[in-house]
């Protein structure tokens, strides 16, 4: 599977927790949407274990160092973005979204779409 980046980082939410812990929608185009819920995000380490090493490394490198692996405590290994938010993923049959979210400052929550990819079949 090849991944082609079709959207770069954008802020999806910045506010209090009252609208943070709920379902959110990424609009891909006028008819295609990808839904995710901040209460049960899929950690990027799950995608790392699922993809082959070469393609996962290409995926992470496409963010130019803005997403990195944080493994100071091996059992709690996670990926972080440049703001220190945890990074997650959501996928559909045709798309892969890399999303970061969490508490940026006390009582201030943010959600970023780090990148949106179109899944393409190998030629």
Short mmCIF file of C-alpha atoms in Angstrom, two decimals:
data_model
loop_
_atom_site.label_atom_id
_atom_site.label_comp_id
_atom_site.label_asym_id
_atom_site.label_seq_id
_atom_site.Cartn_x
_atom_site.Cartn_y
_atom_site.Cartn_z
CA UNK A 1 0.00 0.00 0.00
CA UNK A 2 1.26 3.43 -0.96
CA UNK A 3 0.24 6.56 0.91
CA UNK A 4 -0.12 9.91 -0.82
CA UNK A 5 -0.44 12.96 1.41
CA UNK A 6 -3.46 15.01 0.40
CA UNK A 7 -3.66 17.42 3.33
CA UNK A 8 -1.16 18.96 5.75
CA UNK A 9 -1.60 20.02 9.34
CA UNK A 10 -4.62 22.06 10.39
CA UNK A 11 -6.25 22.87 13.69
CA UNK A 12 -9.58 21.08 14.19
CA UNK A 13 -10.41 22.21 17.73
CA UNK A 14 -9.08 24.66 20.32
CA UNK A 15 -11.15 25.18 23.42
CA UNK A 16 -12.45 23.85 26.72
CA UNK A 17 -13.13 20.21 27.49
CA UNK A 18 -16.91 20.60 27.06
CA UNK A 19 -16.67 19.96 23.29
CA UNK A 20 -13.42 17.99 23.35
CA UNK A 21 -14.55 14.59 24.65
CA UNK A 22 -16.91 13.74 21.82
CA UNK A 23 -17.03 12.57 18.22
CA UNK A 24 -15.33 14.82 15.66
CA UNK A 25 -15.50 14.81 11.87
CA UNK A 26 -12.75 15.38 9.32
CA UNK A 27 -14.26 16.53 6.05
CA UNK A 28 -12.26 15.03 3.20
CA UNK A 29 -14.48 16.39 0.45
CA UNK A 30 -18.14 17.37 0.13
CA UNK A 31 -19.32 13.76 0.44
CA UNK A 32 -16.51 11.95 2.25
CA UNK A 33 -16.00 12.29 6.00
CA UNK A 34 -13.90 10.48 8.56
CA UNK A 35 -15.26 10.34 12.12
CA UNK A 36 -13.14 9.86 15.23
CA UNK A 37 -13.74 10.06 18.95
CA UNK A 38 -11.21 11.53 21.40
CA UNK A 39 -12.40 9.11 24.08
CA UNK A 40 -10.95 6.10 22.25
CA UNK A 41 -8.16 7.14 19.87
CA UNK A 42 -5.95 4.51 18.26
CA UNK A 43 -2.38 5.19 19.34
CA UNK A 44 0.10 5.55 16.48
CA UNK A 45 2.14 2.69 17.97
CA UNK A 46 -0.69 0.37 16.85
CA UNK A 47 -0.18 1.54 13.26
CA UNK A 48 3.57 1.09 13.66
CA UNK A 49 2.99 -2.56 14.62
CA UNK A 50 0.55 -3.06 11.74
CA UNK A 51 2.54 -1.50 8.86
CA UNK A 52 5.81 -2.70 7.43
CA UNK A 53 8.82 -0.84 8.84
CA UNK A 54 9.85 0.87 5.59
CA UNK A 55 6.43 2.38 4.86
CA UNK A 56 5.91 3.43 8.47
CA UNK A 57 9.29 5.17 8.50
CA UNK A 58 8.36 6.99 5.26
CA UNK A 59 5.08 8.05 6.86
CA UNK A 60 6.80 9.48 9.96
CA UNK A 61 9.54 11.13 7.86
CA UNK A 62 6.86 12.92 5.81
CA UNK A 63 6.25 15.12 8.89
CA UNK A 64 9.83 16.51 8.84
CA UNK A 65 10.51 15.78 12.50
CA UNK A 66 7.26 17.25 13.76
CA UNK A 67 6.14 13.81 14.98
CA UNK A 68 8.54 11.81 17.10
CA UNK A 69 8.58 8.67 19.19
CA UNK A 70 8.58 9.26 22.93
CA UNK A 71 9.79 6.17 24.76
CA UNK A 72 11.28 7.41 28.00
CA UNK A 73 9.20 4.70 29.71
CA UNK A 74 9.16 1.71 27.32
CA UNK A 75 5.77 0.39 28.49
CA UNK A 76 4.22 3.80 27.75
CA UNK A 77 5.79 4.40 24.34
CA UNK A 78 3.80 6.86 22.28
CA UNK A 79 4.23 9.35 19.48
CA UNK A 80 4.07 13.09 20.12
CA UNK A 81 3.76 16.15 17.91
CA UNK A 82 5.85 19.32 18.18
CA UNK A 83 3.45 20.67 20.84
CA UNK A 84 3.77 17.56 23.00
CA UNK A 85 0.30 16.22 22.20
CA UNK A 86 -0.16 12.47 21.74
CA UNK A 87 -0.55 11.30 18.15
CA UNK A 88 -3.25 8.89 17.00
CA UNK A 89 -4.61 7.58 13.71
CA UNK A 90 -7.95 6.85 12.14
CA UNK A 91 -8.34 4.96 8.90
CA UNK A 92 -11.00 4.00 6.45
CA UNK A 93 -10.76 1.82 3.39
CA UNK A 94 -9.39 4.71 1.30
CA UNK A 95 -7.90 7.19 3.80
CA UNK A 96 -5.50 7.40 6.72
CA UNK A 97 -5.68 10.38 9.07
CA UNK A 98 -2.91 11.17 11.54
CA UNK A 99 -4.41 13.18 14.41
CA UNK A 100 -2.97 14.67 17.59
CA UNK A 101 -5.00 15.76 20.55
CA UNK A 102 -4.90 16.43 24.26
CA UNK A 103 -4.65 19.10 26.91
CA UNK A 104 -2.28 21.78 25.61
CA UNK A 105 -2.48 23.99 28.71
CA UNK A 106 -4.61 23.67 31.83
CA UNK A 107 -8.25 23.61 30.66
CA UNK A 108 -7.25 24.24 27.01
CA UNK A 109 -7.67 21.30 24.66
CA UNK A 110 -6.51 21.03 21.05
CA UNK A 111 -7.06 18.64 18.17
CA UNK A 112 -4.88 18.77 15.06
CA UNK A 113 -5.16 16.91 11.82
CA UNK A 114 -1.44 16.28 11.33
CA UNK A 115 -1.88 14.83 7.87
CA UNK A 116 -4.41 13.12 5.66
CA UNK A 117 -3.32 10.39 3.26
CA UNK A 118 -4.98 8.63 0.36
CA UNK A 119 -4.30 4.89 0.26
CA UNK A 120 -3.17 3.84 -3.20
CA UNK A 121 -2.64 0.33 -4.42
CA UNK A 122 0.88 -0.65 -5.49
CA UNK A 123 1.33 -0.54 -9.25
#
